[in-house]
Every structure is written in structure tokens, then in C-alpha cells.
Coordinates of N, CA and C in Angstrom, one line a residue:
M4 N 72.5 97.0 5.7 CA 73.2 95.5 5.9 C 74.0 95.9 7.4
M5 N 73.7 95.0 8.0 CA 74.3 95.4 9.6 C 75.7 94.6 9.9
E6 N 76.5 95.3 10.2 CA 78.0 94.6 10.1 C 78.4 93.7 11.5
M7 N 79.1 92.5 11.5 CA 78.7 91.6 12.2 C 80.5 92.0 12.9
T8 N 79.8 92.5 14.5 CA 81.5 92.6 14.9 C 81.7 91.5 16.1
S9 N 82.8 90.9 16.3 CA 83.2 90.0 17.3 C 83.9 90.7 18.7
D10 N 83.5 89.7 19.7 CA 83.8 90.0 20.8 C 85.6 91.0 21.1
S11 N 85.9 90.6 20.1 CA 87.4 91.1 20.8 C 87.0 92.6 20.1
D12 N 86.0 93.1 19.3 CA 86.0 94.2 18.9 C 85.2 95.2 20.1
Y13 N 84.5 94.7 20.8 CA 84.4 95.2 22.1 C 85.2 95.4 23.3
A14 N 86.1 94.2 23.2 CA 87.1 94.7 24.1 C 87.6 95.5 24.0
D15 N 88.5 95.2 22.7 CA 89.2 96.6 22.5 C 88.6 97.9 22.4
E16 N 87.3 98.2 22.3 CA 87.0 99.8 22.6 C 86.5 100.0 24.0
S17 N 86.5 99.3 25.1 CA 86.3 99.1 26.3 C 87.7 98.9 27.2
C18 N 88.3 98.6 26.9 CA 89.0 98.2 26.9 C 90.2 98.8 28.3
G19 N 90.2 100.6 27.9 CA 90.8 101.6 28.9 C 89.8 101.9 30.2
H20 N 88.8 101.7 29.5 CA 87.4 101.8 30.7 C 87.3 100.5 31.3
C21 N 87.9 99.6 31.2 CA 87.2 98.2 31.9 C 88.9 98.4 32.9
D22 N 89.7 98.7 32.1 CA 91.3 98.8 32.9 C 91.2 99.4 34.4
L23 N 90.6 100.8 34.0 CA 90.3 101.6 35.1 C 89.4 101.1 36.0
E24 N 88.6 100.0 35.8 CA 87.2 100.0 36.5 C 88.0 98.9 37.7
V25 N 89.1 97.8 36.8 CA 89.6 96.5 37.5 C 90.1 97.1 38.3
Q26 N 90.9 98.4 37.9 CA 92.1 98.4 38.8 C 91.4 99.6 40.3
R27 N 90.3 100.3 40.1 CA 89.4 100.9 41.2 C 88.8 99.5 42.2
L28 N 88.4 98.8 41.9 CA 87.7 97.5 42.4 C 89.1 96.8 43.2
S29 N 90.1 96.8 42.4 CA 91.0 96.1 42.9 C 92.0 96.7 44.0
D30 N 92.2 98.1 44.0 CA 92.4 99.2 45.3 C 91.8 98.7 46.4
E31 N 90.2 98.6 46.0 CA 89.1 99.0 47.2 C 89.2 97.2 47.8
N32 N 89.5 96.6 46.6 CA 89.4 95.1 47.6 C 90.7 95.1 48.6
T33 N 91.9 95.6 48.2 CA 93.1 95.2 49.1 C 92.7 96.2 50.4
K34 N 92.2 97.6 50.3 CA 91.9 97.8 51.2 C 90.7 97.4 52.5
L35 N 89.8 96.9 51.5 CA 88.9 96.2 52.6 C 89.6 95.1 53.1
K36 N 90.6 94.3 52.4 CA 91.5 93.1 53.0 C 92.3 93.6 54.7
E37 N 93.1 94.7 54.0 CA 93.9 95.2 55.0 C 92.8 96.0 56.2
L38 N 91.8 96.3 56.2 CA 90.4 96.5 56.9 C 90.1 95.6 57.6
V39 N 90.3 94.6 56.9 CA 89.5 93.1 57.9 C 90.6 92.7 58.9
K40 N 91.9 92.9 58.1 CA 93.1 92.4 58.9 C 93.4 93.3 60.2
K41 N 93.1 94.4 60.1 CA 93.4 95.2 61.3 C 91.9 95.3 62.2
L42 N 91.0 95.1 61.6 CA 89.9 94.6 62.4 C 90.2 93.4 63.4
Q43 N 90.6 92.4 62.9 CA 90.8 91.1 63.2 C 91.9 91.0 64.5
S44 N 92.9 91.9 64.2 CA 93.6 92.3 64.9 C 93.6 93.0 66.3
E45 N 92.3 94.0 65.8 CA 92.3 94.5 67.0 C 91.3 94.2 67.9
N46 N 90.7 93.1 67.4 CA 89.6 92.1 68.3 C 90.2 91.2 69.1
A47 N 91.5 90.6 68.4 CA 92.3 89.8 69.1 C 92.7 90.1 70.5
T48 N 93.2 91.5 70.4 CA 94.1 92.4 71.1 C 93.1 92.9 72.3
L49 N 91.6 93.0 71.7 CA 90.4 93.3 72.8 C 90.2 92.2 73.4
R50 N 90.1 91.0 73.2 CA 89.9 89.5 73.6 C 90.8 89.1 74.4
D51 N 92.2 89.8 74.5 CA 93.0 89.2 75.4 C 93.4 89.9 76.3
K52 N 92.6 91.4 76.1 CA 92.8 92.4 77.4 C 91.7 91.9 77.7
E53 N 90.5 91.6 77.8 CA 89.5 91.3 78.6 C 89.8 89.7 79.1
K54 N 90.1 88.6 78.9 CA 90.9 87.8 79.1 C 91.8 87.7 80.4
A55 N 92.6 88.7 80.0 CA 93.4 89.5 81.2 C 92.9 89.7 82.6
R56 N 91.8 90.5 81.9 CA 90.9 91.4 83.2 C 89.8 90.7 84.1
Q57 N 89.8 89.3 83.4 CA 88.7 88.5 84.0 C 89.8 87.3 84.9
R58 N 91.2 87.5 84.3 CA 92.4 86.6 85.4 C 92.3 87.2 86.4
Q59 N 92.6 88.4 86.2 CA 92.7 89.3 87.0 C 91.2 89.5 88.4
E60 N 90.3 90.0 87.9 CA 89.5 89.8 88.9 C 89.3 88.4 89.9
T61 N 89.6 86.9 89.2 CA 89.4 86.2 89.7 C 90.4 85.8 90.8
E62 N 91.7 86.2 90.3 CA 93.0 86.4 91.6 C 93.4 87.0 92.5
H63 N 92.1 88.7 91.9 CA 92.3 89.6 92.7 C 90.5 90.3 92.8
P64 N 89.5 89.4 93.7 CA 87.9 90.5 93.2 C 88.6 91.7 93.4
T65 N 88.9 92.1 94.6 CA 88.7 93.0 95.5 C 89.4 93.9 94.4
R66 N 90.5 93.7 94.2 CA 91.5 94.4 93.1 C 90.7 95.3 92.1
S67 N 89.9 94.3 91.5 CA 88.9 94.8 90.4 C 87.9 96.2 90.8
V68 N 87.5 95.7 92.2 CA 86.4 96.8 93.0 C 87.0 98.1 92.9
V69 N 88.6 98.0 93.4 CA 88.8 99.4 93.7 C 89.5 99.7 92.7
D70 N 89.7 98.9 91.4 CA 90.0 99.9 89.8 C 88.7 100.8 89.5
S71 N 88.0 99.8 89.9 CA 86.8 100.7 89.1 C 86.5 101.6 90.0
S72 N 86.4 101.7 91.0 CA 86.3 102.6 92.1 C 87.2 103.9 92.1
I73 N 88.5 103.5 91.4 CA 89.7 104.7 91.1 C 89.0 105.4 89.8
R74 N 88.5 104.3 88.8 CA 88.1 105.2 87.6 C 86.9 106.2 87.8
I75 N 86.0 105.7 88.5 CA 85.2 106.6 88.3 C 85.2 107.9 89.7
N76 N 85.9 107.6 90.8 CA 86.1 109.1 91.8 C 87.3 109.4 91.3
Q77 N 87.8 109.5 90.6 CA 89.4 109.5 90.0 C 89.9 109.9 91.5
I78 N 90.8 109.0 91.8 CA 91.5 109.1 93.4 C 93.2 109.5 92.8
S79 N 93.2 110.1 93.8 CA 95.1 110.3 93.5 C 96.0 108.7 93.2
P80 N 97.1 108.9 92.6 CA 97.9 108.0 92.4 C 98.3 107.6 93.8
S81 N 98.8 108.4 95.0 CA 99.9 107.5 95.6 C 98.8 106.9 96.8
R82 N 97.2 107.5 96.5 CA 96.2 106.6 97.8 C 95.7 105.2 97.0
V83 N 95.9 105.7 95.7 CA 96.2 104.2 95.0 C 97.0 103.0 95.6
S84 N 98.4 103.5 95.1 CA 99.2 102.4 96.1 C 99.1 101.8 97.1
R85 N 98.7 103.1 97.9 CA 98.3 103.2 99.6 C 97.0 101.3 99.6
L86 N 96.1 102.0 98.8 CA 95.0 101.1 98.8 C 95.5 99.5 97.8
R87 N 96.4 99.7 97.2 CA 96.4 98.1 96.6 C 97.3 97.5 97.9
R88 N 98.3 98.5 98.1 CA 99.0 97.6 99.5 C 98.2 96.9 99.9
T89 N 96.9 97.7 100.8 CA 95.9 96.8 101.8 C 95.2 95.8 101.2
L90 N 95.2 96.0 99.9 CA 94.9 94.3 99.0 C 95.6 93.3 99.3
N91 N 96.9 93.6 99.3 CA 97.5 91.9 99.4 C 97.3 91.1 100.4
P92 N 97.1 90.3 100.0 CA 96.4 89.2 101.2 C 97.9 88.9 102.0
P93 N 97.3 88.5 103.1 CA 98.1 88.5 104.4 C 98.8 87.1 104.4
P94 N 100.2 87.3 104.6 CA 101.1 85.8 104.5 C 100.5 84.8 105.2
S95 N 100.9 83.5 104.9 CA 100.1 82.6 105.2 C 100.6 82.0 106.3
D96 N 100.7 80.8 107.2 CA 101.4 80.3 108.4 C 102.3 79.9 108.6
H97 N 102.7 79.2 107.2 CA 104.0 78.9 106.7 C 104.8 79.9 106.1
D98 N 104.6 80.6 105.4 CA 105.5 82.0 105.1 C 106.2 82.7 106.6
K99 N 104.9 82.6 107.8 CA 105.3 83.4 108.9 C 106.0 82.7 109.5
D100 N 105.9 81.5 109.5 CA 106.8 80.2 110.3 C 108.8 80.1 109.5
V101 N 108.4 80.5 108.3 CA 109.7 80.5 107.7 C 110.4 81.3 107.7
L102 N 109.9 82.9 108.1 CA 110.9 84.4 108.6 C 110.9 84.0 109.8
I103 N 110.2 83.1 110.8 CA 110.7 83.1 112.2 C 111.9 82.9 112.2
S104 N 112.1 81.1 111.3 CA 113.0 80.3 111.5 C 114.2 81.0 110.8
S105 N 114.2 81.7 109.8 CA 115.7 82.6 109.4 C 116.0 83.5 110.2
M106 N 115.3 84.1 111.0 CA 115.2 85.1 112.0 C 116.1 84.8 113.3
V107 N 115.5 83.2 114.1 CA 116.0 82.8 114.7 C 117.7 82.3 114.6
S108 N 117.3 81.3 113.2 CA 119.0 81.4 113.0 C 119.8 82.4 112.7
E109 N 119.6 83.6 112.6 CA 120.4 84.1 112.1 C 120.9 85.2 114.2
L110 N 119.8 85.3 114.8 CA 119.8 85.5 116.0 C 120.8 84.3 116.9
A111 N 120.8 83.0 116.6 CA 121.3 82.2 117.1 C 122.9 82.4 117.0
T112 N 123.2 82.9 115.5 CA 124.6 82.8 115.2 C 125.1 83.7 115.6
R113 N 124.2 85.1 115.8 CA 125.2 86.5 116.2 C 125.1 86.4 118.0
T114 N 124.1 86.1 118.5 CA 124.1 85.9 120.2 C 125.2 84.6 120.6
G115 N 125.0 83.6 119.8 CA 125.6 82.4 120.5 C 124.4 81.5 121.2
F116 N 123.5 82.0 121.5 CA 122.1 81.3 122.2 C 121.6 80.2 121.6
E117 N 121.3 79.0 121.6 CA 120.8 77.6 121.2 C 119.3 78.2 121.2
L118 N 118.9 78.2 120.1 CA 117.1 77.8 120.1 C 116.9 77.1 119.3
R119 N 116.3 76.2 119.8 CA 115.7 75.0 118.9 C 113.8 74.9 118.6
R120 N 113.6 74.6 117.6 CA 112.7 74.5 117.1 C 111.9 73.6 117.5
V121 N 110.6 73.7 117.6 CA 109.4 72.3 118.8 C 108.3 72.0 118.0
S122 N 107.8 72.9 117.3 CA 106.7 73.1 116.1 C 106.5 74.4 115.8
P123 N 105.8 74.6 115.1 CA 105.6 76.1 114.4 C 105.4 77.3 115.4
F124 N 106.3 78.4 115.3 CA 106.0 79.0 116.4 C 106.7 79.5 117.6
T125 N 106.9 78.0 117.5 CA 107.4 77.4 119.1 C 108.7 76.7 119.0
Y126 N 109.9 77.5 120.1 CA 110.9 77.1 120.5 C 111.1 77.1 122.0
T127 N 112.7 76.0 122.0 CA 113.1 76.4 123.6 C 114.5 77.1 123.4
I128 N 115.0 77.4 124.5 CA 115.8 78.1 124.6 C 117.0 77.3 125.7
G129 N 118.3 77.2 125.1 CA 118.9 76.4 125.9 C 119.1 74.8 124.9
P130 N 120.2 74.0 125.8 CA 120.8 72.7 125.4 C 119.4 71.7 126.0
S131 N 119.2 72.1 127.3 CA 118.1 71.2 127.8 C 116.9 71.9 128.2
S132 N 116.6 72.7 127.8 CA 115.3 73.2 128.7 C 114.3 72.6 127.8
K133 N 113.1 72.7 128.9 CA 112.0 72.1 128.9 C 111.1 73.3 128.5
Q134 N 111.1 74.2 128.9 CA 110.4 75.6 129.1 C 110.4 75.9 127.5
V135 N 108.9 76.2 126.9 CA 108.9 76.6 125.8 C 108.3 77.5 124.9
Y136 N 108.7 78.6 124.2 CA 108.3 79.9 124.0 C 107.8 80.2 122.8
K137 N 106.4 80.7 122.4 CA 106.1 81.2 121.4 C 106.4 82.2 121.0
L138 N 106.9 82.6 119.6 CA 107.5 83.4 119.2 C 106.5 84.4 117.7
A139 N 107.0 85.3 117.4 CA 106.0 85.9 116.8 C 106.9 87.3 116.2
V140 N 106.7 87.9 114.8 CA 106.8 89.1 114.0 C 106.1 90.2 114.3
H141 N 106.5 90.9 115.4 CA 105.1 92.4 115.1 C 106.1 93.5 114.4
S142 N 105.8 93.9 113.6 CA 106.5 94.8 112.6 C 108.0 95.2 112.4
G143 N 108.1 94.0 112.4 CA 109.5 93.5 111.6 C 110.2 93.5 112.8
R144 N 109.8 93.1 113.9 CA 110.6 92.5 114.9 C 110.4 91.3 116.0
L145 N 111.4 90.2 115.9 CA 111.1 89.0 116.6 C 110.7 89.4 118.2
V146 N 109.4 88.7 118.2 CA 109.6 89.1 119.7 C 109.0 87.6 120.5
V147 N 108.9 87.7 121.5 CA 108.0 86.5 122.6 C 107.0 86.4 123.5
R148 N 106.3 85.7 123.5 CA 105.0 85.8 124.1 C 105.2 85.7 125.9
I149 N 105.1 86.7 126.1 CA 105.2 86.9 127.4 C 103.8 87.0 128.3
G150 N 103.6 85.7 129.1 CA 102.0 86.5 129.8 C 101.1 86.6 128.9
C151 N 100.5 88.1 128.7 CA 99.4 88.6 128.1 C 100.1 89.0 127.0
G152 N 100.9 89.6 127.3 CA 101.7 90.4 125.8 C 102.9 90.1 125.3
Y153 N 103.8 90.9 124.7 CA 104.8 90.2 124.0 C 106.1 91.1 124.5
E154 N 107.4 90.4 124.7 CA 108.7 91.0 124.4 C 109.5 91.4 123.5
D155 N 110.4 91.8 123.0 CA 111.5 91.9 122.0 C 112.1 90.4 122.5
I156 N 112.7 89.7 121.7 CA 113.3 88.9 121.9 C 115.0 88.9 122.7
I157 N 115.6 90.2 122.1 CA 116.9 90.5 122.4 C 116.9 91.0 124.1
S158 N 115.7 91.5 124.3 CA 115.8 91.9 125.8 C 115.5 91.0 126.8
F159 N 114.5 89.8 126.1 CA 113.9 89.1 126.8 C 115.3 88.2 127.2
L160 N 116.3 87.6 126.1 CA 117.4 87.0 126.2 C 118.3 87.7 127.1
E161 N 118.8 89.1 126.9 CA 119.5 89.9 128.1 C 119.2 89.3 129.3
R162 N 117.6 89.4 129.4 CA 117.3 89.6 131.3 C 117.1 88.2 131.7
R163 N 117.0 87.0 130.5 CA 117.3 85.9 131.0 C 118.6 85.2 131.3
S164 N 119.4 85.6 130.7 CA 120.7 85.7 130.8 C 121.4 85.9 131.9
K165 N 121.1 87.4 132.6 CA 121.1 87.5 133.9 C 120.7 87.0 134.9
A166 N 119.5 86.3 134.7 CA 119.0 85.6 135.6 C 119.7 84.4 135.8
V167 N 120.1 83.5 134.9 CA 120.6 82.3 135.0 C 122.0 82.4 135.8

């Protein structure tokens, strides 16, 4: 005659083996979850880097070309910095006019000459002068347009004051 065994008897006999298997599966599950989190984090980081790179390319399209050329040709760091300086956009007319205005105001306080702004880059010298002069900045120096060339503002003012 066969002996009847209950489910609890089977559970008691295989309990040690099942516990080890459950523990192993639990450990693997934990490792897989950690791996998924790590991969998601790396994916998010890569996505952010790609977005930043695309943003940089839209802001400075020529800079990305130079960066890729640098990677390909292994250009020296000093040359890279010179190349990047050349890629900066030229200042706008407004920026130039603001620079000239600040230089003119400093010059007027130091020399006592009255320089009045008529329009962007255009000034008169003296209180009742109708003569207008075009000013510019060349190599960091304030210059006046004279005929076909430019003259330093200081030497121009000295020459003009001697003539008057």
C-alpha cells in the first residue's frame, strides 16, 4: 500500500535546496536591477552629452568642424586655442559703438576736449563745431578717420589744438 504524503512533507524535504535556489535567484535579480539602473544612468548621461554637443554645433557650427579636425589630426593645444580665438564672431556695430563711447568719455575727462556724439561712430569736437569726425578702434586704439586713412585721436587732438 502506498503511503500518502502531504504537500508539507515535500516542502520540508526540499526546503534547503529551494531556499538556496530562491536566494540565488534573488541575488541575480538584484544584480540585474543594479545593472539596469547603471545602464539607464549611462544612457541619460550620453543623451545629455549628445544634446550639449548638438547645442554647441548649432551655436558654433564652425567650432564643431575644428573640434573634429583636432581629433583627426591631433593638433597641438596651443594651436587649438589660437584656432578657437579666430572662431569668435566679430563684435557687432552696437558693441563697437559702446566701446567707442566709453573711450571717448574717458578721453574727454582726461583731456578736457568736448566730444559730442552725433550718430554711431560720428562725433564733433568742440562746443559749437559743425565738423563731424568718424571714430574707430584699431588694435585697441581710438583713431579718427582722416582722408583715406586713420590718425591716432591723441595726436589728432594735439595737432588740432595747435592749429586753433
